[in-house]
Short mmCIF file of C-alpha atoms in Angstrom, two decimals:
data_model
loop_
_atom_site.label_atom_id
_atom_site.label_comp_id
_atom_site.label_asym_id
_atom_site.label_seq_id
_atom_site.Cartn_x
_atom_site.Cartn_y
_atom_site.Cartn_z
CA UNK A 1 82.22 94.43 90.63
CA UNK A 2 81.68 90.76 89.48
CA UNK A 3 79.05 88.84 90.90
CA UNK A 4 81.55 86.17 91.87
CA UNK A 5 83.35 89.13 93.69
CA UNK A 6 80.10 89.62 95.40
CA UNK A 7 79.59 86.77 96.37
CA UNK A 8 82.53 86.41 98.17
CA UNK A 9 81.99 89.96 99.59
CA UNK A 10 78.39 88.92 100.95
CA UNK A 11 80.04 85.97 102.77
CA UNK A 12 82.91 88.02 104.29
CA UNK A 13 80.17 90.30 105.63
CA UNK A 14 78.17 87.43 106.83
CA UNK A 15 81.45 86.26 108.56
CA UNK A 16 81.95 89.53 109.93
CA UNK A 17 77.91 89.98 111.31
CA UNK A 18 78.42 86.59 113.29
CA UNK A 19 82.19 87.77 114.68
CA UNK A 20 79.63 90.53 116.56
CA UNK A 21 76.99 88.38 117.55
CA UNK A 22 79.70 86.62 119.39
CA UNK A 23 81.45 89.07 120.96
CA UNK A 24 84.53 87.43 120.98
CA UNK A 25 87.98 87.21 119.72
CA UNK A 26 89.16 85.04 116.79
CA UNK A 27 91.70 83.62 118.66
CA UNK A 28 89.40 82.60 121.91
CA UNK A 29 88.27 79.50 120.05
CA UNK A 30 86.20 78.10 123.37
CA UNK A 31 84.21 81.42 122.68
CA UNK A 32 81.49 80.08 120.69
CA UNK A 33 79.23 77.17 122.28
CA UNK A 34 77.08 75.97 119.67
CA UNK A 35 78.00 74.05 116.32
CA UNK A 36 77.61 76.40 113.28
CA UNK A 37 76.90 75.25 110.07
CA UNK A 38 76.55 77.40 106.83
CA UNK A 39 76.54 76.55 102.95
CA UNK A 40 74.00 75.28 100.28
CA UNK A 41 70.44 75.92 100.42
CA UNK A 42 69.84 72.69 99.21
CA UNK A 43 71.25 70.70 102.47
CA UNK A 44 69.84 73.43 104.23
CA UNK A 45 66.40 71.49 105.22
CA UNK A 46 68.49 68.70 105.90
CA UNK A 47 70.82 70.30 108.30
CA UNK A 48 68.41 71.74 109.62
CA UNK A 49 66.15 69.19 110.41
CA UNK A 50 69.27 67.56 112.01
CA UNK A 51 70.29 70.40 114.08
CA UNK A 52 66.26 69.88 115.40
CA UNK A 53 66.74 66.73 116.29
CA UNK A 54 70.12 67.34 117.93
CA UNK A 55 69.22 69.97 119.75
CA UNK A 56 66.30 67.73 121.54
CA UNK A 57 68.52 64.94 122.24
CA UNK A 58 71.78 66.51 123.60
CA UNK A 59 70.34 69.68 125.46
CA UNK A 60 73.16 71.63 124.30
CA UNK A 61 73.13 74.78 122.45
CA UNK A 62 70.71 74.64 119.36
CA UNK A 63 73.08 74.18 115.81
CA UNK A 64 72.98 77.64 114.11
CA UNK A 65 72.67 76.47 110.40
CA UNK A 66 72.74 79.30 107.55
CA UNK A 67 71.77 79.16 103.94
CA UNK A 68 74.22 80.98 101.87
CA UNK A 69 74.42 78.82 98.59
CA UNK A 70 77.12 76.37 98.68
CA UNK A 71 80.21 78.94 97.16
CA UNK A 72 79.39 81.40 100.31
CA UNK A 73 78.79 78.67 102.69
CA UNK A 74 82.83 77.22 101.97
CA UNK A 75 84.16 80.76 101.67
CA UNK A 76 83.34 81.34 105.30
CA UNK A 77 84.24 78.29 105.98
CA UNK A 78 87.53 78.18 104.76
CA UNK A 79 88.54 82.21 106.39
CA UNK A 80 90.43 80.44 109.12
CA UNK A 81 90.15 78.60 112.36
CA UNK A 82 88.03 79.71 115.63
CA UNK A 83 85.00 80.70 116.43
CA UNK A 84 84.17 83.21 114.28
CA UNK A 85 84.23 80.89 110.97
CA UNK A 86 81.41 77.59 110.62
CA UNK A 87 82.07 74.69 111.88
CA UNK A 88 80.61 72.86 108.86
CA UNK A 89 80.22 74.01 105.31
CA UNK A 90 77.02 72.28 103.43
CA UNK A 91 77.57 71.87 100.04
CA UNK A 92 75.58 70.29 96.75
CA UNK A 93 78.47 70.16 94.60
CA UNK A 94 82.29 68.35 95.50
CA UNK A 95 84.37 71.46 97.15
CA UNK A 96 86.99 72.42 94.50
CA UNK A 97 90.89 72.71 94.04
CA UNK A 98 90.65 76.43 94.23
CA UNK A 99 88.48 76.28 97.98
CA UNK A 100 90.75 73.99 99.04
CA UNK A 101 93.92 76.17 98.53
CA UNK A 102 92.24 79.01 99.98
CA UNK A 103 91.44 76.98 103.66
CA UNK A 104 94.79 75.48 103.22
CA UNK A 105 96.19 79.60 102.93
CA UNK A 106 93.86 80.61 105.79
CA UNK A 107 95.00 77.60 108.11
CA UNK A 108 92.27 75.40 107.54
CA UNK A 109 94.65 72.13 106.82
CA UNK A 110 92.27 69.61 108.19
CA UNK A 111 89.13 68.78 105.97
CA UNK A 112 87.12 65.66 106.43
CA UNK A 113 84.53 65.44 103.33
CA UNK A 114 81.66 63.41 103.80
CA UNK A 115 78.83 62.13 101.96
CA UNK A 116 75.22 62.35 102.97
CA UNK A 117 73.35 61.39 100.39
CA UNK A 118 71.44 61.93 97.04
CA UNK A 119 69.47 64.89 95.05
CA UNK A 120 68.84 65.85 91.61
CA UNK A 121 68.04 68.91 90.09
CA UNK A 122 64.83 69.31 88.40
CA UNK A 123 63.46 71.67 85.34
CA UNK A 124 59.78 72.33 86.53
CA UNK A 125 57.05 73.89 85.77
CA UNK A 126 53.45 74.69 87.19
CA UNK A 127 51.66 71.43 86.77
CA UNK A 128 48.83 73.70 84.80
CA UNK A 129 51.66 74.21 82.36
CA UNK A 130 52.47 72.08 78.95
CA UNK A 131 54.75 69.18 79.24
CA UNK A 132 58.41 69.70 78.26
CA UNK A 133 60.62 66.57 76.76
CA UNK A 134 63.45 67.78 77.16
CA UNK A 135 66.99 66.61 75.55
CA UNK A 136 70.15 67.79 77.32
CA UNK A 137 71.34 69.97 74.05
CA UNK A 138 67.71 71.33 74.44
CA UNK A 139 69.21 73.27 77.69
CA UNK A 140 72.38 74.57 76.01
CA UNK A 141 71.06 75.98 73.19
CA UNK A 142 68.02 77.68 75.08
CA UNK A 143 69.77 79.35 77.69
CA UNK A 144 73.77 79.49 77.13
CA UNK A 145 74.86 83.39 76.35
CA UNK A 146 76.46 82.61 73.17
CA UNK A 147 75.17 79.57 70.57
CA UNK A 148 77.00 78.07 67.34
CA UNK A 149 76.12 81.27 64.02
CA UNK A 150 77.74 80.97 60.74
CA UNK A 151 80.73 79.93 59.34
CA UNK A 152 81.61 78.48 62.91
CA UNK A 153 81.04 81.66 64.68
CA UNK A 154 79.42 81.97 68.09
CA UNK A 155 76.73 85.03 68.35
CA UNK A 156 74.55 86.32 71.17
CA UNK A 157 71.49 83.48 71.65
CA UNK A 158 68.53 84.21 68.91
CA UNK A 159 66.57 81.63 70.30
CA UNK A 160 63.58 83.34 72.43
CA UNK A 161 61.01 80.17 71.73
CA UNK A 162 61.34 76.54 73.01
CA UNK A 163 59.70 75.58 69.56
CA UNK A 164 62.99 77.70 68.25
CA UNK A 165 65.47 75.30 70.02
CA UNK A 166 63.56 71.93 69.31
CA UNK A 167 60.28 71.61 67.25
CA UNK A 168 59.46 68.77 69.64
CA UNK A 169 59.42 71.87 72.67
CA UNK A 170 55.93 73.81 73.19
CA UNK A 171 55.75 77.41 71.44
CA UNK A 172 56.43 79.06 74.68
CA UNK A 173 58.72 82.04 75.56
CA UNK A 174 61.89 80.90 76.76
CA UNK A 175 62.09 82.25 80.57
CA UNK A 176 63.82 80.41 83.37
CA UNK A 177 64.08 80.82 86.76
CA UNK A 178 67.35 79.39 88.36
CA UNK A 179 70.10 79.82 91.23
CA UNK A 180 72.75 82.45 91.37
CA UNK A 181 76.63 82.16 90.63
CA UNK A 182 76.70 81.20 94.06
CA UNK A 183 74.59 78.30 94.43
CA UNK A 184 75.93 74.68 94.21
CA UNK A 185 72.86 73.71 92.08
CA UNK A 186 73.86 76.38 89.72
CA UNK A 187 77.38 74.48 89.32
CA UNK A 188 75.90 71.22 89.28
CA UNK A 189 73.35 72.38 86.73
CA UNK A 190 76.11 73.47 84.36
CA UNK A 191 78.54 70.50 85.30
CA UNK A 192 75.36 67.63 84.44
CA UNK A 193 73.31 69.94 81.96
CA UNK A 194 74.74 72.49 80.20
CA UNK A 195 78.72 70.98 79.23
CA UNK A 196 77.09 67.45 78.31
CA UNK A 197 74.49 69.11 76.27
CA UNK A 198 77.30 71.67 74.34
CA UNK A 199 78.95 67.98 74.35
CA UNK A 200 76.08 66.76 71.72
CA UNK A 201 76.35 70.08 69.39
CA UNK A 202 79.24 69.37 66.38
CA UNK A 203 80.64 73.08 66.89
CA UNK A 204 81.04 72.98 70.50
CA UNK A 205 82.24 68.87 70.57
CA UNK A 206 84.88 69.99 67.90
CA UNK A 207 86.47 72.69 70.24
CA UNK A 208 89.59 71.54 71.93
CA UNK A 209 90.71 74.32 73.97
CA UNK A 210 89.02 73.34 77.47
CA UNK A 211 88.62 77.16 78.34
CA UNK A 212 87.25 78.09 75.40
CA UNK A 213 84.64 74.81 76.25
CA UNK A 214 83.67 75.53 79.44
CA UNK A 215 83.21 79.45 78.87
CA UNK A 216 80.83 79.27 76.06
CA UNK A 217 79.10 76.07 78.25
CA UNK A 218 79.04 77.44 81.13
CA UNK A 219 77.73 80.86 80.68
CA UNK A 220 73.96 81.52 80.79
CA UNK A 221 72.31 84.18 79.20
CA UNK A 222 71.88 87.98 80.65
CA UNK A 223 68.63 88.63 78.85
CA UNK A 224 66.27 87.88 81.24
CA UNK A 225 65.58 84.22 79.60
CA UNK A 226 67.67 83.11 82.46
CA UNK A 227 66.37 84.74 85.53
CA UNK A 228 69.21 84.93 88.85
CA UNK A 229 66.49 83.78 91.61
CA UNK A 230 68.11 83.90 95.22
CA UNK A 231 69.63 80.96 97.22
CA UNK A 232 65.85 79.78 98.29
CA UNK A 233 64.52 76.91 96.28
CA UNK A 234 61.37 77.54 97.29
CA UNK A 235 60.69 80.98 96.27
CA UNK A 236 61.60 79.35 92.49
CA UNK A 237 58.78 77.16 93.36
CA UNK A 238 55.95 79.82 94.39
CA UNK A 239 57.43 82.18 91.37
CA UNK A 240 56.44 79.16 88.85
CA UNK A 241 53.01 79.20 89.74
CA UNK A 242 52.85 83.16 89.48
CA UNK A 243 54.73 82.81 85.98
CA UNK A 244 52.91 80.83 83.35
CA UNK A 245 54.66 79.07 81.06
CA UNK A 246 57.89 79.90 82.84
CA UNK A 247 60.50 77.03 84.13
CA UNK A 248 62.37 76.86 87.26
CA UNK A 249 65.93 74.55 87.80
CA UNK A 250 66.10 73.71 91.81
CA UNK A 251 66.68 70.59 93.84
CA UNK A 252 64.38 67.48 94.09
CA UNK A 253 63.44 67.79 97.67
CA UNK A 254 61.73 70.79 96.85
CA UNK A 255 59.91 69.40 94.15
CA UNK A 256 58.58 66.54 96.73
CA UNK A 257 57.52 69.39 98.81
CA UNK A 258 55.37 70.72 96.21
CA UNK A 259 54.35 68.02 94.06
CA UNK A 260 50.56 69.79 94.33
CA UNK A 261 51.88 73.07 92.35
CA UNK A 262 54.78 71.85 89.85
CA UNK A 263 55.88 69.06 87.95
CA UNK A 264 59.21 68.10 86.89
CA UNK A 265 60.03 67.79 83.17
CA UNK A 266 61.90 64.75 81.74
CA UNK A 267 65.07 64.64 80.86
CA UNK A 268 66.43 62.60 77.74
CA UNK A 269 63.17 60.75 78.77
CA UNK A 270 63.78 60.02 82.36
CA UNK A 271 62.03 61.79 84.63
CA UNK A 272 63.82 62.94 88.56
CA UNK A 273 62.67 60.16 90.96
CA UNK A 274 64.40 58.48 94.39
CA UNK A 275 65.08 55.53 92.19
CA UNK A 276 66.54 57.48 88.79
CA UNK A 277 68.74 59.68 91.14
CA UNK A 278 70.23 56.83 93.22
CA UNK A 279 71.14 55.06 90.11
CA UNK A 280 72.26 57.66 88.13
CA UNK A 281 70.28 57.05 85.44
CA UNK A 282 68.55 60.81 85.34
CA UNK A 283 70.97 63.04 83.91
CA UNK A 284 70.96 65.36 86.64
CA UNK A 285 71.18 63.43 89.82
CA UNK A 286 73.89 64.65 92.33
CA UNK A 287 75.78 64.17 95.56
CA UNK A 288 75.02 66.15 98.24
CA UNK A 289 78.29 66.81 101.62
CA UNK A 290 78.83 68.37 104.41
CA UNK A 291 82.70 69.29 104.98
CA UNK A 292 84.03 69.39 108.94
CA UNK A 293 86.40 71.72 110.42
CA UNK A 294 88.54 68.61 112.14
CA UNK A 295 90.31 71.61 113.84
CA UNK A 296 87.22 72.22 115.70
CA UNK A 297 86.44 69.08 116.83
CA UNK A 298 87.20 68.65 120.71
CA UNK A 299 86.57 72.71 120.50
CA UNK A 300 83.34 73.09 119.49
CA UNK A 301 81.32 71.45 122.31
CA UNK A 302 79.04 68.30 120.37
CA UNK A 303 80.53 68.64 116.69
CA UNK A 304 80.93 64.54 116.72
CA UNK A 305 78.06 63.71 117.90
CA UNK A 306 76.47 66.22 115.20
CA UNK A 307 78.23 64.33 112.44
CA UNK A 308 77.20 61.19 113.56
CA UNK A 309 73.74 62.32 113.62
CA UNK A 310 73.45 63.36 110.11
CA UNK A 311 74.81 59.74 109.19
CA UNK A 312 72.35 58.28 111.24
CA UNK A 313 70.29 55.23 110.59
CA UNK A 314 67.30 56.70 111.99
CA UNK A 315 68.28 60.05 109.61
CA UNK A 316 70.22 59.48 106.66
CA UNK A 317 69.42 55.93 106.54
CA UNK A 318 66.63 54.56 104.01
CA UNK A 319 63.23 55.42 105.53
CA UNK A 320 64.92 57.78 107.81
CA UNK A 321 63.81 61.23 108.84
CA UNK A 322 65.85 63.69 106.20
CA UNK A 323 64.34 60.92 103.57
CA UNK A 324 60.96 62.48 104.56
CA UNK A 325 62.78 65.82 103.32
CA UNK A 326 63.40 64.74 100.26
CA UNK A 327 67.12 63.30 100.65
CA UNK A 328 67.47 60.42 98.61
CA UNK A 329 69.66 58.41 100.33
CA UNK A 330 72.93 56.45 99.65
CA UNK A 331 73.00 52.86 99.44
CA UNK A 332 73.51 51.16 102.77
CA UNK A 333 77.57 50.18 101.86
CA UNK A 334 77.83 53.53 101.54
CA UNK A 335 76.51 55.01 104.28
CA UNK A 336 78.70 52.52 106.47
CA UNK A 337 82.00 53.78 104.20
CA UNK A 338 81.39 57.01 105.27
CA UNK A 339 80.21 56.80 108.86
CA UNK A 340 84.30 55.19 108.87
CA UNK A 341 85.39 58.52 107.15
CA UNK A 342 83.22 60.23 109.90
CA UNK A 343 84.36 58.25 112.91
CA UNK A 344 88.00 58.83 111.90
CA UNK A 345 87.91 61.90 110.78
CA UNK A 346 89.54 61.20 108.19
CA UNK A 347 91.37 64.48 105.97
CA UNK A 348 90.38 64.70 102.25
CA UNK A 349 93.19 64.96 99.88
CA UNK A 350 93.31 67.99 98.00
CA UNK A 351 90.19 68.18 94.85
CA UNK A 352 92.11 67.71 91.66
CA UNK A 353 90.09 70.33 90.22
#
């Protein structure tokens, strides 16, 4: 079985384990009290710092908010309508064409897509470690599965030194500790890292079947120089300082969290900050949604007023609490454009990819 099919079978279990914890029907959708909200373990903090701060001020039933990477999070979300699928999927990466169909097949035909802010995804490593410059080919060619051999051929990664891939790069064992196929960082990481790096290598640039592309830029290597980690950031984080010389890819709020045990490495000489990720100026800086169930709102006793929480001045606004998290948060314009989307409810059109 493919991990991707594993994925997806982890979720359906998930989906089935909280059908009996309910006890309900699927088609009693006043069963379920509480807002549910499952996806990437990136927003995770965020939503559930939110669902905190909800709970408090509405005295209803505390959110229920589940980290299953962003991929698990929208397949349970999108496995129908009623109680027994989330409310809310959290997600660190735009939901795509192929999600979309799949609610659309399952009855989901109401999305509303919104916004909550900024992260980026760092390449860290124990701050007692040596300092990385990295370059954004730097990352293709030390951890995709196949690299550019002879006479245009690709062959199995040689590379097993970051001295190996760039002189400029420490003499260090290449070993890196990332998210699963799962994980919306994982996606992100290839979308802003790996394809624009195979972008700057002649043999890859000079390859015009898009398939062909994205396979050889997409896929990381199965030799334990790229290490599957989990869906929690944070155990990355504590594995870096247990690994020497190892590196970890994970979001920026978790490096703000532990600024005392790693440091994030530069890349194409920017280093992740608030500022370089709201600009866009560091090569990995992201967006960061939640997508809403519009077919369970009026249902699902509070779902609004959740919404409207996470868009918040006094949360997702600048100086607000998930900033404190590590959110880096959108520019006030914005925030206001999508507290409209949020107010409306306004239905995304279908991803065009």
């Amino acid at each position: 079985m493919t991990r991707a099919l594993l994925a997806a079978a982890s979720a359906i279990a998930l989906l089935a384990l909280g059908a009996c914890n309910n006890d309900q029907s699927a088609g009693n959708q006043t069963a379920r009290a509480g807002i549910w909200a499952a996806g990437s373990s990136t927003v995770f903090p965020f939503a559930t710092r939110v669902a905190e701060n909800f709970a408090r001020t509405s005295g209803g039933a505390a959110p229920r908010v589940e980290s299953l990477g962003t991929g698990g999070g929208i397949q349970a979300f999108c496995q129908g309508v009623g109680p027994n699928t989330p409310d809310i999927a959290n997600a660190s990466r735009p939901m795509k064409a192929s999600e979309f169909e799949l609610c659309r097949t399952n009855g989901v035909t109401d999305i509303v897509e919104i916004k909550i802010g900024f992260d980026g995804i760092v390449v860290a490593t124990a701050r007692s470690g040596a300092t990385f410059n990295l370059r954004l080919q730097d990352l293709y060619l030390g951890l995709a599965k196949e690299t550019p051999g002879p006479g245009g051929t690709f062959v199995a990664n040689p590379a097993t030194m970051w001295s190996q891939v760039n002189p400029g790069l420490p003499a260090q064992r290449i070993q890196v500790y990332g998210p699963p196929p799962t994980s919306g960082t994982r996606d992100a990481f290839l979308e802003l890292g790996m394809s624009p790096g195979a972008k700057l290598i002649p043999a890859l640039a000079a390859i015009t079947d898009s398939d062909r592309f994205e396979t050889l830029a997409h896929t990381v290597r199965e030799d334990n120089a790229w290490v599957d980690s989990g869906e929690n950031d944070n155990a990355i984080v504590q594995t870096l300082s247990r690994t020497p010389g190892s590196l970890g890819v994970f979001g920026y709020s978790f490096l703000e969290q532990n600024l005392d045990t790693v440091r994030a490495e530069t890349i194409d000489g920017v280093a992740p900050s608030a500022d370089t990720i709201a600009d866009g100026s560091y090569p990995l800086a992201r967006s960061l949604y939640i997508y809403v169930k519009k077919q369970h709102v009026g249902v699902t006793p509070g779902l609004e007023q959740f919404v409207m929480e996470f868009l918040s001045e006094a949360s997702a606004g600048r100086g607000g609490y998930l900033q404190d998290r590590g959110l880096v948060p959108l520019p006030e314009d914005q925030l206001v454009a999508q507290r409209a989307i949020a107010n409306a409810l306004t239905v995304m059109a279908a991803p065009a990819e």
